[in-house]
PDB file of C-alpha atoms in Angstrom:
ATOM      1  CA  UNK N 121      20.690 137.461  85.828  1.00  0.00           C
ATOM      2  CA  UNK N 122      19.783 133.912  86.287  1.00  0.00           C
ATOM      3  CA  UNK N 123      21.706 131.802  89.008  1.00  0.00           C
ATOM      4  CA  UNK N 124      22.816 128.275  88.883  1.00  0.00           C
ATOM      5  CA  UNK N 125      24.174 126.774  92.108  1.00  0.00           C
ATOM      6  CA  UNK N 126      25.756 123.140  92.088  1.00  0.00           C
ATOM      7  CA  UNK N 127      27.240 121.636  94.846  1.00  0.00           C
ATOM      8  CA  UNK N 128      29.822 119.856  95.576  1.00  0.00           C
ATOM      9  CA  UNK N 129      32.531 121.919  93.525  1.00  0.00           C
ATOM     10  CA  UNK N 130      34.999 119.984  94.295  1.00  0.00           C
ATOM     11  CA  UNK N 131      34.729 116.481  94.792  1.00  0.00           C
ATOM     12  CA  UNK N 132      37.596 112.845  95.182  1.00  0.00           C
ATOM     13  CA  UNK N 133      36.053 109.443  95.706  1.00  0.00           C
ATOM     14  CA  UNK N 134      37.451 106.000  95.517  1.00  0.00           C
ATOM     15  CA  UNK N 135      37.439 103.965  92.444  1.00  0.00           C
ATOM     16  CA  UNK N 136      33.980 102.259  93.086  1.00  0.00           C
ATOM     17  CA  UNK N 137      32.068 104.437  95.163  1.00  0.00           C
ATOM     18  CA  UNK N 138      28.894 106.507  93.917  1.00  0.00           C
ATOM     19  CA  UNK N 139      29.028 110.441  93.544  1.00  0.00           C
ATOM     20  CA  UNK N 140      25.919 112.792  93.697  1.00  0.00           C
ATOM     21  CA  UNK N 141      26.119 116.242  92.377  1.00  0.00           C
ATOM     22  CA  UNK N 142      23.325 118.634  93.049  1.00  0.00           C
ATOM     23  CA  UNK N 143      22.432 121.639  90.639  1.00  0.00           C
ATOM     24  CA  UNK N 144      20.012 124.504  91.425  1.00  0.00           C
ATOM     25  CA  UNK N 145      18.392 127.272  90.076  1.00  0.00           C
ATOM     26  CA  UNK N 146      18.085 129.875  92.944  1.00  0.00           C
ATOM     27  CA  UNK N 147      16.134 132.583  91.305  1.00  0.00           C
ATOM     28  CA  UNK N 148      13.832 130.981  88.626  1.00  0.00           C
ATOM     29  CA  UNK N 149      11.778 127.897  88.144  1.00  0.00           C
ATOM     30  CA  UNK N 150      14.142 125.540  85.818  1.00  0.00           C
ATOM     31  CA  UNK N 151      11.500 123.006  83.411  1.00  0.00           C
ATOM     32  CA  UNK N 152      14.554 121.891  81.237  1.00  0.00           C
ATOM     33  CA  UNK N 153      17.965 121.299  82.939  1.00  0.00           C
ATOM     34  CA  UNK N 154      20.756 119.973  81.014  1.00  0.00           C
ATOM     35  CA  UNK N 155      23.873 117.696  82.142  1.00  0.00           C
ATOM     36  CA  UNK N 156      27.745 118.350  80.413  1.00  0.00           C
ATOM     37  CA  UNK N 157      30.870 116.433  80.712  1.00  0.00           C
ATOM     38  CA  UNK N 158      33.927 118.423  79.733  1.00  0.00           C
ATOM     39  CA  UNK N 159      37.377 116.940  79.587  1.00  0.00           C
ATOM     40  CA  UNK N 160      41.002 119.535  80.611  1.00  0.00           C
ATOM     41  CA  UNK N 161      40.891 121.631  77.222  1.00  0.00           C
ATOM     42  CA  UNK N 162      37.677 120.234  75.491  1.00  0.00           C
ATOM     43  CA  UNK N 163      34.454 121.945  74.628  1.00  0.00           C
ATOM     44  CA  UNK N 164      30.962 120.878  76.738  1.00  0.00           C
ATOM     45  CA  UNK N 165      29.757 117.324  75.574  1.00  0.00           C
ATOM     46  CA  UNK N 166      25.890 117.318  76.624  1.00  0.00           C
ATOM     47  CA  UNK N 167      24.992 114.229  78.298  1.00  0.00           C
ATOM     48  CA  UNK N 168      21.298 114.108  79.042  1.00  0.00           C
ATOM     49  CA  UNK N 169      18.610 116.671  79.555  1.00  0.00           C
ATOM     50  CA  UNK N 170      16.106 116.084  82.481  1.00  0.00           C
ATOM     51  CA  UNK N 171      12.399 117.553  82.368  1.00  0.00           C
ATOM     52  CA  UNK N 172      11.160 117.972  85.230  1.00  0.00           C
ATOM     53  CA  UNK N 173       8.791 115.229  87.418  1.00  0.00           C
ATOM     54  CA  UNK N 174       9.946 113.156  83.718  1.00  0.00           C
ATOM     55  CA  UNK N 175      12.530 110.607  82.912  1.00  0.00           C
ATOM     56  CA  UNK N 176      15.920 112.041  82.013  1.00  0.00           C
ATOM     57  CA  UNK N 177      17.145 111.677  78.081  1.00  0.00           C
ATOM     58  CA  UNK N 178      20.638 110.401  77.690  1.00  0.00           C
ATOM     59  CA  UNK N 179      22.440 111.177  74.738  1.00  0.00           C
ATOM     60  CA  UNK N 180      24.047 108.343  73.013  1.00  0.00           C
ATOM     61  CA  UNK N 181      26.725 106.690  73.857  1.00  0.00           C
ATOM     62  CA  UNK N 182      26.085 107.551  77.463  1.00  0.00           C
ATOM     63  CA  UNK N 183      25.131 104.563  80.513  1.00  0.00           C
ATOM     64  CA  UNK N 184      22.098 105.889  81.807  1.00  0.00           C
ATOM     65  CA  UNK N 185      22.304 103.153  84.271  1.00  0.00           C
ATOM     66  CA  UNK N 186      25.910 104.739  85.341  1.00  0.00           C
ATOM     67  CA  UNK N 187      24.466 108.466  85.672  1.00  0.00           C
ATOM     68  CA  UNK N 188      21.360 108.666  87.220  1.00  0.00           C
ATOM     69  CA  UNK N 189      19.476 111.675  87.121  1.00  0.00           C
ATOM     70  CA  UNK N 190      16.558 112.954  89.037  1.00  0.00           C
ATOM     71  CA  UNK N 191      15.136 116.446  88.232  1.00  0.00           C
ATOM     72  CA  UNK N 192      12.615 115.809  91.718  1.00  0.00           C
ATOM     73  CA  UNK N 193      11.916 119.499  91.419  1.00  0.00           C
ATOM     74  CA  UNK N 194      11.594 122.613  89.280  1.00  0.00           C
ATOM     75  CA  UNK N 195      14.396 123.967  91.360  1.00  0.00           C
ATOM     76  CA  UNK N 196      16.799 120.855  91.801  1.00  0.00           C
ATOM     77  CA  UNK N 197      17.936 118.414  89.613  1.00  0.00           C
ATOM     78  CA  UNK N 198      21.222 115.714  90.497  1.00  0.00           C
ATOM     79  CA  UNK N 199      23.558 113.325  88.582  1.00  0.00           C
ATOM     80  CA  UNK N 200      24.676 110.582  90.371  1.00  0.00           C
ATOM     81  CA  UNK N 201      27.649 108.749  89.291  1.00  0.00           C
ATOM     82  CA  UNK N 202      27.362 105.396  90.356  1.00  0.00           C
ATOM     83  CA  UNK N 203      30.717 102.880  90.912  1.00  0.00           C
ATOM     84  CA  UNK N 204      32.919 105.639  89.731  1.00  0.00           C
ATOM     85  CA  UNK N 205      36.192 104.577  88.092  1.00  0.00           C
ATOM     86  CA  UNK N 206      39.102 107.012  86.974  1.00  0.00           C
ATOM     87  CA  UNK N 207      37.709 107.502  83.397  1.00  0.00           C
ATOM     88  CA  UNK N 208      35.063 108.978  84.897  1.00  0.00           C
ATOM     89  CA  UNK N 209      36.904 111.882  86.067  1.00  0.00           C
ATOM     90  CA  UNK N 210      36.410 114.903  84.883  1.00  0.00           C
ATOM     91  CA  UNK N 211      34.583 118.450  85.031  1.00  0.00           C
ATOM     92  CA  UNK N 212      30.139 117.572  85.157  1.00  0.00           C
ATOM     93  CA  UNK N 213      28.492 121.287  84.788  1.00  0.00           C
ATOM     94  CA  UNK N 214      24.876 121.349  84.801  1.00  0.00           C
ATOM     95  CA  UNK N 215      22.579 124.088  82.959  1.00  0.00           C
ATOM     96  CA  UNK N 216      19.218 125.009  83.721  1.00  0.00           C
ATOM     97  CA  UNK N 217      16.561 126.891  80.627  1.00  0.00           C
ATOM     98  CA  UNK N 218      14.145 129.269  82.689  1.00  0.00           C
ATOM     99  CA  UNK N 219      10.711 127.903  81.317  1.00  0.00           C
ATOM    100  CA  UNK N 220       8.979 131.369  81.194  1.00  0.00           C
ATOM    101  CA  UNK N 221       8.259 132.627  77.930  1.00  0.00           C
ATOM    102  CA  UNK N 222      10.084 129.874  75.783  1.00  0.00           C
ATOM    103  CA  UNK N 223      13.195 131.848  76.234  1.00  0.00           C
ATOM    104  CA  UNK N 224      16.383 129.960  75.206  1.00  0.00           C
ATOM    105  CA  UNK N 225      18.711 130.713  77.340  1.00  0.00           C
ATOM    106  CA  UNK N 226      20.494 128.385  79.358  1.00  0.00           C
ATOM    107  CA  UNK N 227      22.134 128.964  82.724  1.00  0.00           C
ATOM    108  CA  UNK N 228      25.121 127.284  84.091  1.00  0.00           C
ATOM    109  CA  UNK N 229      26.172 126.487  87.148  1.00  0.00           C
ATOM    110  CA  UNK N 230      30.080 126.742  88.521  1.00  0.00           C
ATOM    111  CA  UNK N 231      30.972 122.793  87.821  1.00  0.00           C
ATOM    112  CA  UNK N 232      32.087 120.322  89.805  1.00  0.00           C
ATOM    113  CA  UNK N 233      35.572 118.732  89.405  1.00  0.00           C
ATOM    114  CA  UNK N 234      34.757 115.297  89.853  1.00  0.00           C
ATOM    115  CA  UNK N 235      38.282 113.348  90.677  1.00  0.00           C
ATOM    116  CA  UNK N 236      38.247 109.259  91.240  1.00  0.00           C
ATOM    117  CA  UNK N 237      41.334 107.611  92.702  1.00  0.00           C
TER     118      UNK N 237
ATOM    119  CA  UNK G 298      22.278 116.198  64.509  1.00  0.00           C
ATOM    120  CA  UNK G 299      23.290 119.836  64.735  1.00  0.00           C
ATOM    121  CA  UNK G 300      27.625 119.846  64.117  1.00  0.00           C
ATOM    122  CA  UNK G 301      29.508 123.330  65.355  1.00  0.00           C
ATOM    123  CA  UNK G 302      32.677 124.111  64.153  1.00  0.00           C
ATOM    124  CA  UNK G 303      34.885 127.239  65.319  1.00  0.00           C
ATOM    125  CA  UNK G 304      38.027 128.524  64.571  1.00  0.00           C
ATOM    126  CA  UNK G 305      40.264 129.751  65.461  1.00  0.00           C
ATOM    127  CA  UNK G 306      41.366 127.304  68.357  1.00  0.00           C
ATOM    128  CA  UNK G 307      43.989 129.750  69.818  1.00  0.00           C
ATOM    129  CA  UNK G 308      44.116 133.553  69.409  1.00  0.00           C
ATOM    130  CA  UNK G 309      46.522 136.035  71.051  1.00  0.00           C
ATOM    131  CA  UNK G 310      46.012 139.823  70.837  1.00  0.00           C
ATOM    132  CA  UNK G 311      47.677 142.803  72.352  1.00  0.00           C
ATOM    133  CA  UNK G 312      45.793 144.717  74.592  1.00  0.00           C
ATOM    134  CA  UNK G 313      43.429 147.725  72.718  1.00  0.00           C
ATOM    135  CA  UNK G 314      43.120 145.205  69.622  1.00  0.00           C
ATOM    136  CA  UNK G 315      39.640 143.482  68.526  1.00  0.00           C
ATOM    137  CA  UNK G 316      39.383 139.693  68.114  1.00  0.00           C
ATOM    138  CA  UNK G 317      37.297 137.606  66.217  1.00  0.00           C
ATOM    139  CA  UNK G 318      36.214 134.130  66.676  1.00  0.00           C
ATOM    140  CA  UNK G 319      34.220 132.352  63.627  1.00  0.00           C
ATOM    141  CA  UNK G 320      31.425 129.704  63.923  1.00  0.00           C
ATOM    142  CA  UNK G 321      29.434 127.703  61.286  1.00  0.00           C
ATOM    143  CA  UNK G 322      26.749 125.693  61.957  1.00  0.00           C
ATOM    144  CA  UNK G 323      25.534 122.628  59.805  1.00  0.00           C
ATOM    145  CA  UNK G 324      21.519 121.880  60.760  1.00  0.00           C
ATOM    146  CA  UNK G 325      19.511 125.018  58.807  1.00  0.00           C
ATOM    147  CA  UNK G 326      16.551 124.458  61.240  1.00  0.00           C
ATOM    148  CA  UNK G 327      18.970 126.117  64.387  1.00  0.00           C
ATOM    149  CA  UNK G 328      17.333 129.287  65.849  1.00  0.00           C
ATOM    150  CA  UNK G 329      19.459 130.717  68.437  1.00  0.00           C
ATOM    151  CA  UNK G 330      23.110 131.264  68.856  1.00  0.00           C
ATOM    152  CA  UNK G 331      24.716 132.168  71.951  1.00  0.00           C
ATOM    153  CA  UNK G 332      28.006 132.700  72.938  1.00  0.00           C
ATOM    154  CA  UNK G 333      29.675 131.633  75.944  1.00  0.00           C
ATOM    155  CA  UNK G 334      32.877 132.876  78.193  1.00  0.00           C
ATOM    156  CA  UNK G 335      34.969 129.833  80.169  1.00  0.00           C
ATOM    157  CA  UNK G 336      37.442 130.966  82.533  1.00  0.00           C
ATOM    158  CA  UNK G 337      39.907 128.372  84.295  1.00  0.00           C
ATOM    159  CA  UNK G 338      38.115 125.856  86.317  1.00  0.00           C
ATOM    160  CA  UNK G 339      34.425 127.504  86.014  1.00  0.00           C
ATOM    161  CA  UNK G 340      31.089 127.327  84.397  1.00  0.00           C
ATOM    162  CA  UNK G 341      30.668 129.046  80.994  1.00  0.00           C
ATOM    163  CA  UNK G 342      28.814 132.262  81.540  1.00  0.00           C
ATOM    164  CA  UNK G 343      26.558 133.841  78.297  1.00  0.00           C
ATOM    165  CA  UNK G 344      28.160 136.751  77.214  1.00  0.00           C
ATOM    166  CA  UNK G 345      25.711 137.119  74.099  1.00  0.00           C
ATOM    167  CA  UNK G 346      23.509 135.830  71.804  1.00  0.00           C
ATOM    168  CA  UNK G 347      21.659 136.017  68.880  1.00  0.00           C
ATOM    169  CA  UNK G 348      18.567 134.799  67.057  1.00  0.00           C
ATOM    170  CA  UNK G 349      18.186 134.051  63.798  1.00  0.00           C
ATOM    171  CA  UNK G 350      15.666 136.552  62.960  1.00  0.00           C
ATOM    172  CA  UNK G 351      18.366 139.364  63.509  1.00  0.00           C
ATOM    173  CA  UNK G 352      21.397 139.789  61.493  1.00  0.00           C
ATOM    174  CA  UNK G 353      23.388 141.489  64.268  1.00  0.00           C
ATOM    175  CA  UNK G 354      23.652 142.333  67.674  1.00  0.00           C
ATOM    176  CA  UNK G 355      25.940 144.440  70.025  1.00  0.00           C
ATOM    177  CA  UNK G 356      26.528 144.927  73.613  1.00  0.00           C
ATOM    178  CA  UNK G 357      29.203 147.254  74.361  1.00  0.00           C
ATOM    179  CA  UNK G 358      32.542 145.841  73.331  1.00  0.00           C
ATOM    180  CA  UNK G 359      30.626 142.810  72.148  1.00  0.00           C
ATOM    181  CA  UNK G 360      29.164 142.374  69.084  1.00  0.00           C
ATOM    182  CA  UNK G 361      27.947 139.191  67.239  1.00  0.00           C
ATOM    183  CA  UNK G 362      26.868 138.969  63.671  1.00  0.00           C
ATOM    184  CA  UNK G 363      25.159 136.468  62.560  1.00  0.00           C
ATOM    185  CA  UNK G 364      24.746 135.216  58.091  1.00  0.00           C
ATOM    186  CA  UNK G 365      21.924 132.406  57.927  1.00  0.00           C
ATOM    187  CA  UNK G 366      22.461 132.017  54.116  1.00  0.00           C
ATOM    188  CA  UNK G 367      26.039 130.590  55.034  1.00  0.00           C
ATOM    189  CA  UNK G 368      25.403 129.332  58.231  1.00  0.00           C
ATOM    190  CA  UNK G 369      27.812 131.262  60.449  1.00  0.00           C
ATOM    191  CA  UNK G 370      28.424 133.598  62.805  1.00  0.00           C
ATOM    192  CA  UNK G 371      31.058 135.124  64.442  1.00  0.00           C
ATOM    193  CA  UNK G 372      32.016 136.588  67.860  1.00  0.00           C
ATOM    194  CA  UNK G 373      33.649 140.543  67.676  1.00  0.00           C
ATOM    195  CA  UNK G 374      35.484 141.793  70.604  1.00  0.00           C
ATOM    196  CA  UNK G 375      36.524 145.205  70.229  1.00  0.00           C
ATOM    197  CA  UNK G 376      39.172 147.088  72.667  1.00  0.00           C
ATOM    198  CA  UNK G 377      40.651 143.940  73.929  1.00  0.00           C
ATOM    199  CA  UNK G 378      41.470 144.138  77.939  1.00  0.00           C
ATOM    200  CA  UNK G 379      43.632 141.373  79.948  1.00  0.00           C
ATOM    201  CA  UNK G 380      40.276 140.343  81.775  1.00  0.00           C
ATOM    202  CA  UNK G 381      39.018 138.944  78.257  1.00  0.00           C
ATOM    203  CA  UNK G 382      41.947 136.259  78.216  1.00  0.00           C
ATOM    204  CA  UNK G 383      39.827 133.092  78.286  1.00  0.00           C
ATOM    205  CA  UNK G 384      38.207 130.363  76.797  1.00  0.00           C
ATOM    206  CA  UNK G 385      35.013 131.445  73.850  1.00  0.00           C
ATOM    207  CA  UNK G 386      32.659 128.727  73.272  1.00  0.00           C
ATOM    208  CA  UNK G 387      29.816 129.506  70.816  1.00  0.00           C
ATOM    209  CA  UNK G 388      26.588 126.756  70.033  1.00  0.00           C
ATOM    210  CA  UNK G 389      23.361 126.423  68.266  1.00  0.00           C
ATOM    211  CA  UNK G 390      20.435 125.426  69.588  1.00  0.00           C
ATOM    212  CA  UNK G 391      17.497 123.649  67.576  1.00  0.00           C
ATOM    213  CA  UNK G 392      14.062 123.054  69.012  1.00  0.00           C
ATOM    214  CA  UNK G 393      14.655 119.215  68.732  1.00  0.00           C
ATOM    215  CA  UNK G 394      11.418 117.495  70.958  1.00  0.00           C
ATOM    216  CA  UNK G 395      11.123 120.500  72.764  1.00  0.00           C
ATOM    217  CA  UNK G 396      14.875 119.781  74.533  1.00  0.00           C
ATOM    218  CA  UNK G 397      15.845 122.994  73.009  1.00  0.00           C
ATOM    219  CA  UNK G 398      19.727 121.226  73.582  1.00  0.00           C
ATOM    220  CA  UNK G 399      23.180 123.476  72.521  1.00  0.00           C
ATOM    221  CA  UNK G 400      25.582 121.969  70.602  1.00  0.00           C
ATOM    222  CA  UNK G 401      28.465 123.477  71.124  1.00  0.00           C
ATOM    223  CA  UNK G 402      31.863 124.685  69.308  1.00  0.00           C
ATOM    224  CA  UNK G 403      35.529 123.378  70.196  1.00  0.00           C
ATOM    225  CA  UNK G 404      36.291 126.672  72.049  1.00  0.00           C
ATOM    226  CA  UNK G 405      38.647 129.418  71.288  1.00  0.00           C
ATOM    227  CA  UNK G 406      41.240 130.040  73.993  1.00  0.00           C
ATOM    228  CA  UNK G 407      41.796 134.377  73.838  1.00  0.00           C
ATOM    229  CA  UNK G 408      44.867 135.864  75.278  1.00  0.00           C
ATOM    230  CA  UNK G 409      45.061 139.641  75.605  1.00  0.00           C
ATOM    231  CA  UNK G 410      48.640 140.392  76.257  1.00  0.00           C
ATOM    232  CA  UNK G 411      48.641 143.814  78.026  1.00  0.00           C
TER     233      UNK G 411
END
């Protein structure tokens, strides 16, 4: 099946600091990749969808000046967190839609566990 | 938008049992419904999924059905084994501007006591 790499998995910063998370799709060309937020015991809350060489589309209620996202690649997209603070911990997982054939399915990567101190 | 609700929230089963977790969705317009297994600190990986042209689908000890007149579906695990203890997210997903985005379900958390 379809693989979705994201790297760091693991990642603590300072309160302040910026925070880039890379996600990849290692066997398949990714058009549509997809950014989630999920709190300890909480379902996936989407928070923007990137199209590749396009701008990204943030869901509301989320800064899209705080999480930037460039999808540079049909292969690579990242969310940077920029001046982190402790309510921005949490779990970021990062999906990626194979554009071949309008399939649906969606692909997601391991997470990363995003702490800020 | 699309709104996802699932129930139960917590299920426990003994070991050799089936489980079943219920979804209903609210926007008619949603064409595909998959089905998603969580386990502790990792991504969800698709287990299943359905589209709304077929009623019913099954993949060994998974089956989903799926009842567009009522707008739900449901999840069937048959032969429960400890390795299925985790956490069951189904979603719908709408063609909405070509994101073809998942809304997803509050989650189900299984445990398969052996």
């Amino acid at each position: 099946g379809a693989v979705v790499s994201q790297h760091p998995s693991r990642v603590i910063c300072k309160s302040g600091t910026s925070v880039k998370i890379e996600c990849r799709s290692l066997d398949f060309q990714a058009t549509t990749m997809f950014w989630y937020r999920q709190f300890p015991k909480q379902s996936l809350m989407l928070m923007a969808t990137s199209n590749e060489g396009s701008k990204a589309t943030y869901e509301q209620g989320v800064e899209k000046d705080k999480f930037l996202i460039n999808h540079a690649s049909l292969t690579l997209s990242t969310l940077t967190v920029t001046s982190a603070h402790p309510e921005d911990s949490s779990f970021y997982i990062c999906s990626a839609r194979d554009g071949s054939g309008g399939a649906n399915e969606q692909f997601f990567g391991p997470g990363t566990r995003l702490t800020v101190l | 938008g699309e709104n996802v609700e699932q129930h139960p929230s917590t299920l426990s089963v003994q070991e050799g049992d089936s489980a079943v977790i219920k979804c209903t969705y609210s926007d008619s317009a949603s064409n595909y419904f998959p089905w998603y297994k969580q386990e502790l600190g990792k991504g969800p990986q698709l287990i299943i999924d359905i589209r709304s042209n077929v009623g019913e689908k099954k993949d060994q000890r998974i089956a989903v059905t799926l009842n567009k007149t009522a707008k739900h579906f449901s999840l069937h695990i048959t032969e429960t084994q400890p390795e299925d203890s985790a956490v069951y997210f189904c979603a719908a997903s709408i063609r909405a501007a070509g994101r073809r985005a998942l809304t997803f379900g509050s989650g189900t958390r299984l445990q398969v006591q052996p």
